[in-house]
mmCIF file of C-alpha atoms and ligand atoms in Angstrom:
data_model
loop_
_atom_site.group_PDB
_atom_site.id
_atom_site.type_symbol
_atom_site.label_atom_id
_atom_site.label_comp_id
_atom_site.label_asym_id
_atom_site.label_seq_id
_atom_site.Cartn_x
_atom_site.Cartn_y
_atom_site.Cartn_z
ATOM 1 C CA UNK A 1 -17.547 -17.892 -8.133
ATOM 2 C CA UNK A 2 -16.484 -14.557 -9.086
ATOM 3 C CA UNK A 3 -17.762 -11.264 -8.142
ATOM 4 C CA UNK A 4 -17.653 -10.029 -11.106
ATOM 5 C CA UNK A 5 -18.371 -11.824 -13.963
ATOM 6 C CA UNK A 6 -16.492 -11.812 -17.305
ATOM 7 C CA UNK A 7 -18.804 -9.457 -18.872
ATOM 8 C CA UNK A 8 -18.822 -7.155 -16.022
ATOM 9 C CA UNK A 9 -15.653 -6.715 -15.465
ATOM 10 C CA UNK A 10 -13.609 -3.381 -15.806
ATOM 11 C CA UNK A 11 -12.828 -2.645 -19.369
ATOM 12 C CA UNK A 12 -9.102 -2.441 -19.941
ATOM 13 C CA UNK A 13 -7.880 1.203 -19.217
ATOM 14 C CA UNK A 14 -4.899 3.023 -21.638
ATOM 15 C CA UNK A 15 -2.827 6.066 -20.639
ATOM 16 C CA UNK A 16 -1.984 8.315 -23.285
ATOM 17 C CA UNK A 17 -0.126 11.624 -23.595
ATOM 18 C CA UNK A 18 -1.913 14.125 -22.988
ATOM 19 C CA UNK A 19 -1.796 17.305 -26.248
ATOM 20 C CA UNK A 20 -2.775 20.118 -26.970
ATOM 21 C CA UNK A 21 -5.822 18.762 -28.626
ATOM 22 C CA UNK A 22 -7.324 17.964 -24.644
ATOM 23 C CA UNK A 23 -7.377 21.090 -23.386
ATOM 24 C CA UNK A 24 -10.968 21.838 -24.313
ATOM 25 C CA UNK A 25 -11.968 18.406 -22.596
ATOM 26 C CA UNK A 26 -10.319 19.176 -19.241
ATOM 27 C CA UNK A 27 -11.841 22.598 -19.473
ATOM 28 C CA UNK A 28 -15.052 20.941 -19.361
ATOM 29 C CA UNK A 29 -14.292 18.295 -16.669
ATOM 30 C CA UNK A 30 -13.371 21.505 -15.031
ATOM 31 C CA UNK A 31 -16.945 22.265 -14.621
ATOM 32 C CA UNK A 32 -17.923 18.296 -12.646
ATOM 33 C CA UNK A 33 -19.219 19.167 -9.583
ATOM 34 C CA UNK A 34 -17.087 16.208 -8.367
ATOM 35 C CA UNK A 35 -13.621 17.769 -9.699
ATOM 36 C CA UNK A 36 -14.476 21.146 -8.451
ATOM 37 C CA UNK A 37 -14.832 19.487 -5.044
ATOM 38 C CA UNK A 38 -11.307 17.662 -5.395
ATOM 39 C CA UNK A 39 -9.676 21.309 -6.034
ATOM 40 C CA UNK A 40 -10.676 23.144 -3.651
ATOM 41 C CA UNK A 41 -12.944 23.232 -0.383
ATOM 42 C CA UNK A 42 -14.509 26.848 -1.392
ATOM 43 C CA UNK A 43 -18.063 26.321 -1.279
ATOM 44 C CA UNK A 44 -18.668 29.153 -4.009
ATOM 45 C CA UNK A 45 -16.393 27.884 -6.564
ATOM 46 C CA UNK A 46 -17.694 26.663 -9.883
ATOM 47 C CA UNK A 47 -14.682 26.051 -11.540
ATOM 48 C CA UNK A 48 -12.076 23.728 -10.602
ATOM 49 C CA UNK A 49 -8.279 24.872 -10.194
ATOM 50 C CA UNK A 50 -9.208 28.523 -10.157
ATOM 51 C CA UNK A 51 -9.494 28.233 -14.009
ATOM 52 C CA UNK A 52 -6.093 26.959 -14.654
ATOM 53 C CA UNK A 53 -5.443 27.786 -18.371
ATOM 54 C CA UNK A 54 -5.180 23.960 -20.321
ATOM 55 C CA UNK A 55 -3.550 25.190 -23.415
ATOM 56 C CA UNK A 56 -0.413 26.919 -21.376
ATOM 57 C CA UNK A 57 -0.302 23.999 -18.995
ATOM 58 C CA UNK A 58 -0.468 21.489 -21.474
ATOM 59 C CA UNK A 59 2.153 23.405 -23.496
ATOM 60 C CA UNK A 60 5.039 23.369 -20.371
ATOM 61 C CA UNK A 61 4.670 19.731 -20.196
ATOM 62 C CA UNK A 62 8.472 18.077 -19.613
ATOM 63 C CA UNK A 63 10.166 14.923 -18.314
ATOM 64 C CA UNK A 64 9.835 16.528 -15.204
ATOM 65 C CA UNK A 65 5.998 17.215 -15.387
ATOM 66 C CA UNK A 66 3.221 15.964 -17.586
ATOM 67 C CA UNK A 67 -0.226 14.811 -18.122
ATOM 68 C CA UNK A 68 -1.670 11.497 -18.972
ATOM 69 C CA UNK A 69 -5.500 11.195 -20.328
ATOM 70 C CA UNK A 70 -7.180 7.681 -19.681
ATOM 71 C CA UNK A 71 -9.112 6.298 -22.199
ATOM 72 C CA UNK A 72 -11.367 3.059 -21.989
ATOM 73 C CA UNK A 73 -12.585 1.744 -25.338
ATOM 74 C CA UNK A 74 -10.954 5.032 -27.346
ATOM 75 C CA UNK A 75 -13.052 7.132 -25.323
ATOM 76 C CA UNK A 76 -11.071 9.662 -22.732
ATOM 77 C CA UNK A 77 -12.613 8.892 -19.261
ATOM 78 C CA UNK A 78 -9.713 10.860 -16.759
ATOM 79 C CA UNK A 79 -6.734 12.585 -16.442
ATOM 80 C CA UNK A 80 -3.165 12.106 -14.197
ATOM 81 C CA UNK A 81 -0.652 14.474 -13.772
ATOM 82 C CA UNK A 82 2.752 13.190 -12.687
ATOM 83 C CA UNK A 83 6.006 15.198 -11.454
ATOM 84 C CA UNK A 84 9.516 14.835 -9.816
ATOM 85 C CA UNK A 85 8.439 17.145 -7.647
ATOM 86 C CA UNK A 86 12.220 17.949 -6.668
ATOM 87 C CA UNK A 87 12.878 19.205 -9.619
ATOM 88 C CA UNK A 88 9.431 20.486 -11.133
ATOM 89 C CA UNK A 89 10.191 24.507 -12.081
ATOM 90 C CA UNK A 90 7.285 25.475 -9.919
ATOM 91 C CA UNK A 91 8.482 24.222 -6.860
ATOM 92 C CA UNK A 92 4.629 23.287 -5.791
ATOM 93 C CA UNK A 93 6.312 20.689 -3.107
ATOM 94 C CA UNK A 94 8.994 22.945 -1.629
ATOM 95 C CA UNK A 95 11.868 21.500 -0.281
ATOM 96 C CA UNK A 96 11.747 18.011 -0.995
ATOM 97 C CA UNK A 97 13.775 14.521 -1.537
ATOM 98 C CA UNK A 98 14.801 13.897 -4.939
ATOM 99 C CA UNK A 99 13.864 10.539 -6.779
ATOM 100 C CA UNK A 100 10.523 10.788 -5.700
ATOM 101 C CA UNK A 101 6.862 11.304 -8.357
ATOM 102 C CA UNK A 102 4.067 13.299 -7.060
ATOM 103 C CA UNK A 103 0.821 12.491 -8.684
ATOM 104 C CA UNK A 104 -2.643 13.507 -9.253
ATOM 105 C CA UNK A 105 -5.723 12.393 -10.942
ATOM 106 C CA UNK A 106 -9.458 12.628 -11.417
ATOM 107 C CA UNK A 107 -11.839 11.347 -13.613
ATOM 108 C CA UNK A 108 -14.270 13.564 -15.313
ATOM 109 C CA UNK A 109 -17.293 12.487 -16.620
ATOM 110 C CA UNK A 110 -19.660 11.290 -14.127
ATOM 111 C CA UNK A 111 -20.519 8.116 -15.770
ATOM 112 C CA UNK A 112 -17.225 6.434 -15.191
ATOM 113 C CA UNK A 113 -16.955 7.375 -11.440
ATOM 114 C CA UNK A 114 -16.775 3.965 -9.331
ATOM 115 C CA UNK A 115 -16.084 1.484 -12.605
ATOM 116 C CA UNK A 116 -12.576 0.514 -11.214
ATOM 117 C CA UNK A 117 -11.179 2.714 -13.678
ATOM 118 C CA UNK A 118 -9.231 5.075 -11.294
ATOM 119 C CA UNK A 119 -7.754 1.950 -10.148
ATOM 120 C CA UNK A 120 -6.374 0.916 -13.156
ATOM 121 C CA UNK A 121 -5.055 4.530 -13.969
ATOM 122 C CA UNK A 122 -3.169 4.439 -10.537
ATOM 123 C CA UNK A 123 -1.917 0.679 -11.253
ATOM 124 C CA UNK A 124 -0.695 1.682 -14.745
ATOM 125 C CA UNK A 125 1.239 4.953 -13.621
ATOM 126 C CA UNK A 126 3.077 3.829 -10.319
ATOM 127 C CA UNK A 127 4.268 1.094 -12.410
ATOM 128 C CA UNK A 128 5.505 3.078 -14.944
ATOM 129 C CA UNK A 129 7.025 5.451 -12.186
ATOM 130 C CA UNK A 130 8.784 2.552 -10.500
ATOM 131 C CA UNK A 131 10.115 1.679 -13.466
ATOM 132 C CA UNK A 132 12.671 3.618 -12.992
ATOM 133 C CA UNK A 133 15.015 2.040 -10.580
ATOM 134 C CA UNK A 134 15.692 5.139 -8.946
ATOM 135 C CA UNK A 135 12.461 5.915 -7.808
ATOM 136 C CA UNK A 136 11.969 5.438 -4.042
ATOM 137 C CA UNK A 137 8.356 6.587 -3.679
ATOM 138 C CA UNK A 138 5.138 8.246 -4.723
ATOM 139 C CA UNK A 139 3.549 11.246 -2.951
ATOM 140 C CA UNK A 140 -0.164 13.185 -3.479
ATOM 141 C CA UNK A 141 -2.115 15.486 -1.700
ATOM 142 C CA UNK A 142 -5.569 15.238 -1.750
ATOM 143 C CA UNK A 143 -7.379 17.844 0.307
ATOM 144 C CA UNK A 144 -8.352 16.940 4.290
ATOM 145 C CA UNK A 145 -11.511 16.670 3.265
ATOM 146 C CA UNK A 146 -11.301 14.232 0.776
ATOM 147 C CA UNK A 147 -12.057 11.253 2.645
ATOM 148 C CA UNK A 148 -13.119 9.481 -0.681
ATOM 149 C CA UNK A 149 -9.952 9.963 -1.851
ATOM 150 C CA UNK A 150 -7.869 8.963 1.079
ATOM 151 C CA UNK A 151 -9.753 5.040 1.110
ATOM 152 C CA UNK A 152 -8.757 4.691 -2.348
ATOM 153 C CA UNK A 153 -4.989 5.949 -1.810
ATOM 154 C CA UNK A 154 -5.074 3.559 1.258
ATOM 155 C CA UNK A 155 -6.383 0.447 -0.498
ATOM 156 C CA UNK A 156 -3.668 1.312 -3.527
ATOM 157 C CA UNK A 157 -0.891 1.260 -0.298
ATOM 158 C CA UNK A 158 -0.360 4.576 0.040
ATOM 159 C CA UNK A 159 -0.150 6.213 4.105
ATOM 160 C CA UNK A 160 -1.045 9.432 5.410
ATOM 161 C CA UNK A 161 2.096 11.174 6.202
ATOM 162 C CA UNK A 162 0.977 14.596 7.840
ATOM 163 C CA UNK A 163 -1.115 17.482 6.895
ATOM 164 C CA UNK A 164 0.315 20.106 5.391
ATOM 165 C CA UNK A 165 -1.278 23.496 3.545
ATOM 166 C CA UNK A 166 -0.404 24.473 -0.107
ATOM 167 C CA UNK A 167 -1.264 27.437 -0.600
ATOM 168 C CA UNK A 168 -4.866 28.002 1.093
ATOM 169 C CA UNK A 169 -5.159 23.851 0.316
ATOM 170 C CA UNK A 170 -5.801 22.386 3.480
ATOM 171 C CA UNK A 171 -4.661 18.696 2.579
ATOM 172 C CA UNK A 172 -3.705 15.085 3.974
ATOM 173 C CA UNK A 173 -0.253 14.187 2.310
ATOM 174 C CA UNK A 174 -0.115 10.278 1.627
ATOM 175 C CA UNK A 175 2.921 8.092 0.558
ATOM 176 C CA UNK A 176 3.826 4.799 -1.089
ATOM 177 C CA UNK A 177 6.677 3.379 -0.747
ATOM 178 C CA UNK A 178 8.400 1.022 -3.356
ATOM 179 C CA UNK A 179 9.343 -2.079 -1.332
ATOM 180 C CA UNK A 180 5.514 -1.445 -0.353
ATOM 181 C CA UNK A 181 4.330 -1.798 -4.078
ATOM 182 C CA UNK A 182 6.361 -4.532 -4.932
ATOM 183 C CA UNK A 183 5.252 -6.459 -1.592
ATOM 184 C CA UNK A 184 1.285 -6.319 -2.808
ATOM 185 C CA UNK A 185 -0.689 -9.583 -3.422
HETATM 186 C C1 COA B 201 -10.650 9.297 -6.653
HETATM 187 C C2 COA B 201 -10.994 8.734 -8.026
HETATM 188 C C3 COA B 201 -9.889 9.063 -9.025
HETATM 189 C C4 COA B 201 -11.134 7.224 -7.914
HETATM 190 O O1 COA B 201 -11.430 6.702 -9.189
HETATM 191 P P1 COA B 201 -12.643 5.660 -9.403
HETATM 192 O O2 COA B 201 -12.532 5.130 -10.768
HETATM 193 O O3 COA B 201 -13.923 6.335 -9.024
HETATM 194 O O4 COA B 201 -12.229 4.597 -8.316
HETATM 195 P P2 COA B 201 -12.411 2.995 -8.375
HETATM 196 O O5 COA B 201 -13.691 2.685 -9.049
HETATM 197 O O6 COA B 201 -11.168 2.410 -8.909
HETATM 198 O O7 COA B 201 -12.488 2.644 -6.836
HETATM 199 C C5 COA B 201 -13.333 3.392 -6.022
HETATM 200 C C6 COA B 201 -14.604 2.685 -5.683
HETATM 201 O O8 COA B 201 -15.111 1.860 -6.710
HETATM 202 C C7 COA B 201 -15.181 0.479 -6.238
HETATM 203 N N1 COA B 201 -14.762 -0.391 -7.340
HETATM 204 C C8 COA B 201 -13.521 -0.787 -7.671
HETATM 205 N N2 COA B 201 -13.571 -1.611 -8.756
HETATM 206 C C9 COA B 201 -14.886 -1.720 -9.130
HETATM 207 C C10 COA B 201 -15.584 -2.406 -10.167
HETATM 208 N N3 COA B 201 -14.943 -3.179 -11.063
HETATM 209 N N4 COA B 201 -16.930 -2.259 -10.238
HETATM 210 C C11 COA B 201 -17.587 -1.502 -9.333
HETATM 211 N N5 COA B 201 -16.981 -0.849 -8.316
HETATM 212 C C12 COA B 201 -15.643 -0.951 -8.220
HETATM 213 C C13 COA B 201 -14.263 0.440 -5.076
HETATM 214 O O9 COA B 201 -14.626 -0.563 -4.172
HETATM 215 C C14 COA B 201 -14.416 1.844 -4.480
HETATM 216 O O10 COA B 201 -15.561 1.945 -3.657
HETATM 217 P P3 COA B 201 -15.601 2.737 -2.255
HETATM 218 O O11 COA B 201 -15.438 4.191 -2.560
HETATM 219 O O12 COA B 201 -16.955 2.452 -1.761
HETATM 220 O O13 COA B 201 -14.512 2.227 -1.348
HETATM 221 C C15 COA B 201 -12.352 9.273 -8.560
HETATM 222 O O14 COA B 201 -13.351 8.943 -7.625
HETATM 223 C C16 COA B 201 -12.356 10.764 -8.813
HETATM 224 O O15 COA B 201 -11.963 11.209 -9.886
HETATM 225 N N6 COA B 201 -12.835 11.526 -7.816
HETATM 226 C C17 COA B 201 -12.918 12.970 -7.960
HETATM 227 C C18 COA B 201 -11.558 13.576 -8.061
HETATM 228 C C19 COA B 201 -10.681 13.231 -6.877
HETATM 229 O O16 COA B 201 -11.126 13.219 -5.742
HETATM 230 N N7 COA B 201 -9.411 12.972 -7.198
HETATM 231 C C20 COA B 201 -8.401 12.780 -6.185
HETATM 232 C C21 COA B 201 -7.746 14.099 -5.955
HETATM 233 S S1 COA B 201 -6.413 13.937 -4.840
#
């Protein structure tokens, strides 16, 4: 039998471009305990990303950078950011490899924390980034202290590579490789 049965399973999962149109719902997410605590490790904050400014950030999307939103059942349930962070303009990764994606994601409300939906999200966009033939590997960096984070990175494949600070970010950088990926069950 099962574990979960048909009508408990995960509903199917969509990524969409993100638009203009979503910056008012990540500004809200913004204020999820849980996000805030995926930002940063300041125990005073009650924001998440200092505040970052949605409509300018979701204005300088490119090839090189964008957004994502997840929706399950038309109704927008996370968010992903993925770069080629060798040739993002902000430089966030420093010097680093080309041919590579960095990504990020969180889901914001509440209710559709532990559903399998990150998951899915995760499944759907390293597909779509090894796609691309030339792609040789994903990188993220969730913070040290994200131990939550760092099972589900492992279980999707991806290794810790080294700590490393960005910025005052204390975080554990992970990495998947391609021939990793393709290798899963
Ligand atoms: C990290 C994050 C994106 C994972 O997404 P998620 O949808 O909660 O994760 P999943 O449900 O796919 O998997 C996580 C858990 O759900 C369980 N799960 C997976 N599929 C499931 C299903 N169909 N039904 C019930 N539980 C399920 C997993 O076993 C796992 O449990 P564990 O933590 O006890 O090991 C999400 O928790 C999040 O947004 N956290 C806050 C932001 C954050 O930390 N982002 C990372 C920044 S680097």
């Amino acid at each position: 039998m099962s574990l979960y049965s048909p009508s408990s399973a995960p509903s199917a999962v969509r990524l969409r471009p993100a638009t203009l149109e979503d910056a008012g719902l990540l500004a809200r997410w913004d204020r999820e305990p849980h996000v805030i605590a995926c930002s940063t490790d300041d125990p005073d904050a009650n924001i998440a990303f200092g505040g970052i400014d949605w409509r300018e950030e979701l204005a300088d999307q490119s090839e090189v950078g964008f957004y994502r939103i997840a929706e399950v059942d038309g109704r927008a349930i996370g968010v992903m950011q993925i770069i080629d962070p060798h040739l993002e303009p902000t430089h966030y990764w420093g010097e680093i490899e080309p041919d590579l994606r960095a990504m990020d994601i969180w889901i914001g409300p509440p209710d559709a924390l532990n559903r399998g939906y990150g998951t899915q999200m995760m499944t759907l966009a390293i597909d779509a980034a090894f796609a691309d033939p030339k792609v040789t590997a994903i990188v993220i960096d969730p913070l040290a202290s994200n131990t939550d984070a760092h099972r589900f990175y492992r279980r999707l494949g991806f290794q810790p590579v080294g700590r490393r600070m960005f910025d005052e970010d204390d975080c554990l950088v992970h990495r998947l490789e391609r021939a990793t990926w393709e290798a899963r069950p």
